[in-house]
Amino acid sequence: MDATTNRMNQDELKKAAAFAAVEEIRTLAPGAVIGVGTGSTVNHFIDALAGSGVIIRGAVPSSEASARRLAAHGILLVGLDEIGAGPIPAYVDGADEIDPGFNMIKGGGGALTREKIVAAVARRFICICDASKKVATLGRFPLPVEIIPMAHTQVRHEIARLTGGSSRWREGFVTDNANHILDVSGLTINDPRTLESDLNQIAGVVTNGLFARRGADVLLLATASGVERSERPG
Ligand code: 5RP
């Protein structure tokens, strides 16, 4: 199987997970406000939701890109200020990696900070993935860290000291918050909760792409034999 065929299959799986998420949203009370993440899997979700007949009041997007896509479908954009302290019933988003405890690495698309903010006000985090994202231990996917641009050098130094990993600047990429991203490779993340907190203590770090303190609640994992639904263990 060549790379293009592989990518096509992966995209079909992403679509299947997205359709399954629409069915989760269908079970909510009509007129709910939901959180919507960012990425190619979420793009399928937005398109599927728009064509589904499911009635929501609107969506809180985690990026400008998702906001544009939602608006293009005529879905009302809702600001966090409008929902107060929340909660909203559900947040739907993809992941770059998810482990058996439903801890995730996110931020491959660079939207990690707003994703964390919207996820924080959601009662349920519904993670939609193709099977390639399920891993035994997080860390093969380089961990994105959003940083204040002036702090590049010191943050890279501190990350190396703390983790032993090496970080690479995602050159040319600017986040929706006008910041930069470092992608940290060479990690084997056995304690994602601790690492998430420790990285956030470095001056100049806005946030990092570990979603362990607020992991997923529901996983819709698309495999060649169908979409598997599971809830966070424990
Ligand atoms: C964006 C994210 C995405 O959820 C993650 O990168 C997965 O993307 P995709 O659905 O395109 O594979 O965290 O910041």
mmCIF file of C-alpha atoms and ligand atoms in Angstrom:
data_model
loop_
_atom_site.group_PDB
_atom_site.id
_atom_site.type_symbol
_atom_site.label_atom_id
_atom_site.label_comp_id
_atom_site.label_asym_id
_atom_site.label_seq_id
_atom_site.Cartn_x
_atom_site.Cartn_y
_atom_site.Cartn_z
ATOM 1 C CA MET A 1 0.000 0.000 0.000
ATOM 2 C CA ASP A 2 1.527 3.388 -1.000
ATOM 3 C CA ALA A 3 1.506 6.538 1.134
ATOM 4 C CA THR A 4 -1.411 8.155 -0.744
ATOM 5 C CA THR A 5 -3.617 5.082 -0.284
ATOM 6 C CA ASN A 6 -2.650 5.003 3.370
ATOM 7 C CA ARG A 7 -3.574 8.648 3.849
ATOM 8 C CA MET A 8 -6.895 8.077 2.087
ATOM 9 C CA ASN A 9 -7.682 5.203 4.405
ATOM 10 C CA GLN A 10 -6.749 7.271 7.422
ATOM 11 C CA ASP A 11 -9.023 10.036 6.210
ATOM 12 C CA GLU A 12 -11.917 7.572 5.822
ATOM 13 C CA LEU A 13 -11.326 6.449 9.408
ATOM 14 C CA LYS A 14 -11.290 10.070 10.619
ATOM 15 C CA LYS A 15 -14.608 10.577 8.838
ATOM 16 C CA ALA A 16 -16.091 7.501 10.517
ATOM 17 C CA ALA A 17 -15.074 8.773 13.966
ATOM 18 C CA ALA A 18 -16.560 12.180 13.105
ATOM 19 C CA PHE A 19 -19.909 10.651 12.132
ATOM 20 C CA ALA A 20 -19.960 8.678 15.379
ATOM 21 C CA ALA A 21 -19.432 11.926 17.310
ATOM 22 C CA VAL A 22 -22.455 13.471 15.600
ATOM 23 C CA GLU A 23 -24.519 10.594 17.011
ATOM 24 C CA GLU A 24 -23.207 11.438 20.503
ATOM 25 C CA ILE A 25 -24.322 15.037 20.020
ATOM 26 C CA ARG A 26 -27.728 13.819 18.834
ATOM 27 C CA THR A 27 -28.313 12.413 22.325
ATOM 28 C CA LEU A 28 -27.960 15.866 23.973
ATOM 29 C CA ALA A 29 -30.990 18.021 24.725
ATOM 30 C CA PRO A 30 -31.868 19.989 21.564
ATOM 31 C CA GLY A 31 -30.474 23.508 21.570
ATOM 32 C CA ALA A 32 -27.234 22.744 23.416
ATOM 33 C CA VAL A 33 -24.051 24.727 22.974
ATOM 34 C CA ILE A 34 -21.092 22.440 22.273
ATOM 35 C CA GLY A 35 -17.334 22.932 22.109
ATOM 36 C CA VAL A 36 -15.636 22.194 18.810
ATOM 37 C CA GLY A 37 -11.917 21.495 18.470
ATOM 38 C CA THR A 38 -9.505 21.814 15.583
ATOM 39 C CA GLY A 39 -7.949 19.623 12.910
ATOM 40 C CA SER A 40 -8.791 17.418 9.958
ATOM 41 C CA THR A 41 -10.910 14.978 12.009
ATOM 42 C CA VAL A 42 -12.853 17.866 13.508
ATOM 43 C CA ASN A 43 -13.346 19.333 10.037
ATOM 44 C CA HIS A 44 -15.167 16.116 9.118
ATOM 45 C CA PHE A 45 -17.179 16.445 12.310
ATOM 46 C CA ILE A 46 -18.231 20.013 11.496
ATOM 47 C CA ASP A 47 -19.279 19.017 7.984
ATOM 48 C CA ALA A 48 -21.157 15.952 9.227
ATOM 49 C CA LEU A 49 -22.877 17.906 11.991
ATOM 50 C CA ALA A 50 -24.018 20.569 9.530
ATOM 51 C CA GLY A 51 -25.657 17.957 7.341
ATOM 52 C CA SER A 52 -27.097 15.842 10.147
ATOM 53 C CA GLY A 53 -30.271 17.626 11.165
ATOM 54 C CA VAL A 54 -29.042 17.645 14.783
ATOM 55 C CA ILE A 55 -30.219 20.871 16.399
ATOM 56 C CA ILE A 56 -27.672 22.753 18.472
ATOM 57 C CA ARG A 57 -27.859 26.384 19.557
ATOM 58 C CA GLY A 58 -24.277 27.020 18.593
ATOM 59 C CA ALA A 59 -20.641 26.107 19.048
ATOM 60 C CA VAL A 60 -17.630 27.445 20.915
ATOM 61 C CA PRO A 61 -14.687 26.984 18.515
ATOM 62 C CA SER A 62 -11.118 26.322 19.653
ATOM 63 C CA SER A 63 -9.522 28.105 16.686
ATOM 64 C CA GLU A 64 -10.084 30.696 14.015
ATOM 65 C CA ALA A 65 -9.993 27.923 11.396
ATOM 66 C CA SER A 66 -12.816 25.981 13.059
ATOM 67 C CA ALA A 67 -14.747 29.223 13.591
ATOM 68 C CA ARG A 68 -14.570 29.929 9.856
ATOM 69 C CA ARG A 69 -15.718 26.426 8.966
ATOM 70 C CA LEU A 70 -18.605 26.483 11.450
ATOM 71 C CA ALA A 71 -19.704 29.918 10.239
ATOM 72 C CA ALA A 72 -19.544 28.798 6.604
ATOM 73 C CA HIS A 73 -22.123 26.141 7.504
ATOM 74 C CA GLY A 74 -24.304 28.739 9.221
ATOM 75 C CA ILE A 75 -23.598 27.357 12.718
ATOM 76 C CA LEU A 76 -23.792 30.093 15.362
ATOM 77 C CA LEU A 77 -20.474 30.931 17.016
ATOM 78 C CA VAL A 78 -20.752 31.314 20.771
ATOM 79 C CA GLY A 79 -18.078 33.093 22.831
ATOM 80 C CA LEU A 80 -16.980 31.692 26.176
ATOM 81 C CA ASP A 81 -18.166 34.900 27.843
ATOM 82 C CA GLU A 82 -21.692 34.130 26.670
ATOM 83 C CA ILE A 83 -21.828 30.824 28.519
ATOM 84 C CA GLY A 84 -20.384 32.177 31.744
ATOM 85 C CA ALA A 85 -18.591 29.549 33.816
ATOM 86 C CA GLY A 86 -20.242 26.790 31.807
ATOM 87 C CA PRO A 87 -20.457 23.933 31.789
ATOM 88 C CA ILE A 88 -21.236 23.040 28.214
ATOM 89 C CA PRO A 89 -22.342 19.435 27.807
ATOM 90 C CA ALA A 90 -19.687 18.276 25.358
ATOM 91 C CA TYR A 91 -16.429 19.151 23.635
ATOM 92 C CA VAL A 92 -15.476 17.243 20.485
ATOM 93 C CA ASP A 93 -11.851 17.189 19.380
ATOM 94 C CA GLY A 94 -9.153 15.013 17.864
ATOM 95 C CA ALA A 95 -5.757 14.068 19.282
ATOM 96 C CA ASP A 96 -2.264 13.354 18.074
ATOM 97 C CA GLU A 97 -1.840 10.521 20.579
ATOM 98 C CA ILE A 98 -4.058 8.994 23.255
ATOM 99 C CA ASP A 99 -2.934 6.444 25.848
ATOM 100 C CA PRO A 100 -4.916 3.763 27.724
ATOM 101 C CA GLY A 101 -5.701 6.233 30.563
ATOM 102 C CA PHE A 102 -7.148 8.682 27.988
ATOM 103 C CA ASN A 103 -4.287 11.150 28.476
ATOM 104 C CA MET A 104 -3.508 12.865 25.190
ATOM 105 C CA ILE A 105 -0.954 14.803 23.224
ATOM 106 C CA LYS A 106 -2.676 17.546 21.262
ATOM 107 C CA GLY A 107 -1.599 20.639 19.376
ATOM 108 C CA GLY A 108 -0.373 19.192 16.108
ATOM 109 C CA GLY A 109 -2.487 21.903 14.517
ATOM 110 C CA GLY A 110 -1.189 24.497 16.965
ATOM 111 C CA ALA A 111 -4.534 25.191 18.647
ATOM 112 C CA LEU A 112 -3.643 23.616 22.005
ATOM 113 C CA THR A 113 -4.194 26.630 24.260
ATOM 114 C CA ARG A 114 -7.700 27.433 23.094
ATOM 115 C CA GLU A 115 -8.468 23.707 23.007
ATOM 116 C CA LYS A 116 -7.522 23.466 26.660
ATOM 117 C CA ILE A 117 -9.655 26.472 27.525
ATOM 118 C CA VAL A 118 -12.777 25.156 25.811
ATOM 119 C CA ALA A 119 -12.224 21.614 27.088
ATOM 120 C CA ALA A 120 -12.032 23.014 30.633
ATOM 121 C CA VAL A 121 -15.660 24.141 30.565
ATOM 122 C CA ALA A 122 -17.029 20.941 29.043
ATOM 123 C CA ARG A 123 -18.730 18.233 31.033
ATOM 124 C CA ARG A 124 -17.563 15.557 28.571
ATOM 125 C CA PHE A 125 -14.514 15.517 26.288
ATOM 126 C CA ILE A 126 -15.307 13.336 23.296
ATOM 127 C CA CYS A 127 -12.090 12.394 21.512
ATOM 128 C CA ILE A 128 -12.352 11.367 17.866
ATOM 129 C CA CYS A 129 -9.416 9.522 16.318
ATOM 130 C CA ASP A 130 -8.305 7.012 13.779
ATOM 131 C CA ALA A 131 -6.647 3.929 15.229
ATOM 132 C CA SER A 132 -3.095 5.176 14.529
ATOM 133 C CA LYS A 133 -3.449 7.682 17.400
ATOM 134 C CA LYS A 134 -3.817 5.017 20.122
ATOM 135 C CA VAL A 135 -0.466 4.387 21.824
ATOM 136 C CA ALA A 136 0.748 2.534 24.910
ATOM 137 C CA THR A 137 2.867 5.482 26.098
ATOM 138 C CA LEU A 138 2.734 9.120 24.979
ATOM 139 C CA GLY A 139 5.770 10.766 23.434
ATOM 140 C CA ARG A 140 6.483 9.493 19.967
ATOM 141 C CA PHE A 141 4.565 12.448 18.551
ATOM 142 C CA PRO A 142 6.595 15.581 19.350
ATOM 143 C CA LEU A 143 4.926 17.432 22.214
ATOM 144 C CA PRO A 144 3.784 20.935 21.176
ATOM 145 C CA VAL A 145 4.438 23.762 23.619
ATOM 146 C CA GLU A 146 3.021 27.245 22.988
ATOM 147 C CA ILE A 147 5.479 29.923 24.072
ATOM 148 C CA ILE A 148 5.772 33.691 24.227
ATOM 149 C CA PRO A 149 8.059 34.535 21.265
ATOM 150 C CA MET A 150 10.683 36.459 23.272
ATOM 151 C CA ALA A 151 11.288 33.435 25.528
ATOM 152 C CA HIS A 152 12.519 30.941 22.881
ATOM 153 C CA THR A 153 16.038 30.436 24.131
ATOM 154 C CA GLN A 154 15.358 30.147 27.824
ATOM 155 C CA VAL A 155 12.331 27.896 27.333
ATOM 156 C CA ARG A 156 14.287 25.519 25.071
ATOM 157 C CA HIS A 157 17.047 25.365 27.638
ATOM 158 C CA GLU A 158 14.643 24.707 30.515
ATOM 159 C CA ILE A 159 12.751 22.032 28.559
ATOM 160 C CA ALA A 160 16.014 20.223 27.829
ATOM 161 C CA ARG A 161 17.001 20.435 31.499
ATOM 162 C CA LEU A 162 13.613 19.192 32.719
ATOM 163 C CA THR A 163 12.900 16.460 30.190
ATOM 164 C CA GLY A 164 16.079 15.630 28.296
ATOM 165 C CA GLY A 165 14.060 16.182 25.128
ATOM 166 C CA SER A 166 15.066 18.487 22.331
ATOM 167 C CA SER A 167 12.739 21.162 21.054
ATOM 168 C CA ARG A 168 12.378 22.468 17.558
ATOM 169 C CA TRP A 169 10.767 25.788 16.673
ATOM 170 C CA ARG A 170 7.778 25.378 14.319
ATOM 171 C CA GLU A 171 9.233 28.060 12.112
ATOM 172 C CA GLY A 172 6.833 30.326 10.255
ATOM 173 C CA PHE A 173 3.853 29.212 12.334
ATOM 174 C CA VAL A 174 2.051 31.764 14.509
ATOM 175 C CA THR A 175 -0.781 30.660 16.808
ATOM 176 C CA ASP A 176 -4.191 32.320 16.993
ATOM 177 C CA ASN A 177 -2.820 33.977 20.140
ATOM 178 C CA ALA A 178 0.160 35.447 18.230
ATOM 179 C CA ASN A 179 2.620 33.068 19.903
ATOM 180 C CA HIS A 180 5.104 30.434 18.736
ATOM 181 C CA ILE A 181 5.223 26.651 19.052
ATOM 182 C CA LEU A 182 8.123 24.439 20.094
ATOM 183 C CA ASP A 183 7.774 20.718 19.282
ATOM 184 C CA VAL A 184 9.590 18.577 21.840
ATOM 185 C CA SER A 185 10.880 15.197 20.688
ATOM 186 C CA GLY A 186 12.719 12.366 22.394
ATOM 187 C CA LEU A 187 10.207 11.969 25.231
ATOM 188 C CA THR A 188 8.770 8.836 26.831
ATOM 189 C CA ILE A 189 5.972 10.208 28.972
ATOM 190 C CA ASN A 190 5.281 7.839 31.851
ATOM 191 C CA ASP A 191 3.743 10.485 34.124
ATOM 192 C CA PRO A 192 1.788 12.870 31.890
ATOM 193 C CA ARG A 193 0.043 14.710 34.745
ATOM 194 C CA THR A 194 3.307 15.699 36.399
ATOM 195 C CA LEU A 195 5.017 16.645 33.148
ATOM 196 C CA GLU A 196 2.003 18.735 32.109
ATOM 197 C CA SER A 197 2.238 20.742 35.337
ATOM 198 C CA ASP A 198 6.026 21.011 35.346
ATOM 199 C CA LEU A 199 6.245 22.329 31.787
ATOM 200 C CA ASN A 200 3.598 24.926 32.555
ATOM 201 C CA GLN A 201 5.788 26.294 35.369
ATOM 202 C CA ILE A 202 8.510 27.403 32.947
ATOM 203 C CA ALA A 203 8.413 31.175 32.498
ATOM 204 C CA GLY A 204 7.483 31.926 28.911
ATOM 205 C CA VAL A 205 5.362 28.797 28.410
ATOM 206 C CA VAL A 206 1.717 29.581 27.698
ATOM 207 C CA THR A 207 0.655 25.954 27.846
ATOM 208 C CA ASN A 208 1.711 22.544 26.587
ATOM 209 C CA GLY A 209 -0.087 19.925 24.548
ATOM 210 C CA LEU A 210 -0.437 17.333 27.298
ATOM 211 C CA PHE A 211 -4.088 16.849 28.148
ATOM 212 C CA ALA A 212 -3.767 14.704 31.266
ATOM 213 C CA ARG A 213 -5.272 16.860 34.008
ATOM 214 C CA ARG A 214 -8.236 17.212 31.707
ATOM 215 C CA GLY A 215 -8.079 14.093 29.549
ATOM 216 C CA ALA A 216 -10.772 12.589 27.357
ATOM 217 C CA ASP A 217 -13.931 11.093 28.842
ATOM 218 C CA VAL A 218 -15.133 9.244 25.772
ATOM 219 C CA LEU A 219 -13.019 7.855 22.936
ATOM 220 C CA LEU A 220 -14.462 7.155 19.509
ATOM 221 C CA LEU A 221 -11.671 5.217 17.850
ATOM 222 C CA ALA A 222 -12.127 4.377 14.188
ATOM 223 C CA THR A 223 -10.566 1.055 13.214
ATOM 224 C CA ALA A 224 -10.756 -1.002 10.020
ATOM 225 C CA SER A 225 -13.569 -3.010 11.616
ATOM 226 C CA GLY A 226 -15.662 -0.070 12.831
ATOM 227 C CA VAL A 227 -15.740 2.705 15.416
ATOM 228 C CA GLU A 228 -15.043 1.518 18.954
ATOM 229 C CA ARG A 229 -16.627 3.572 21.740
ATOM 230 C CA SER A 230 -15.032 3.504 25.170
ATOM 231 C CA GLU A 231 -15.177 5.564 28.346
ATOM 232 C CA ARG A 232 -12.235 6.678 30.454
ATOM 233 C CA PRO A 233 -11.173 3.792 32.676
ATOM 234 C CA GLY A 234 -11.610 4.161 36.427
HETATM 235 C C1 5RP B 1 -4.945 20.584 16.822
HETATM 236 C C2 5RP B 1 -5.082 19.277 17.497
HETATM 237 C C3 5RP B 1 -5.699 18.166 16.721
HETATM 238 O O1 5RP B 1 -6.759 17.649 17.438
HETATM 239 C C4 5RP B 1 -4.699 17.079 16.479
HETATM 240 O O2 5RP B 1 -3.546 17.670 15.882
HETATM 241 C C5 5RP B 1 -5.246 16.000 15.564
HETATM 242 O O3 5RP B 1 -5.413 16.496 14.267
HETATM 243 P P1 5RP B 1 -6.030 15.672 13.088
HETATM 244 O O4 5RP B 1 -7.473 15.460 13.398
HETATM 245 O O5 5RP B 1 -5.817 16.571 11.880
HETATM 246 O O6 5RP B 1 -5.262 14.385 12.963
HETATM 247 O O7 5RP B 1 -4.741 19.068 18.624
HETATM 248 O O8 5RP B 1 -4.251 21.506 17.614
#
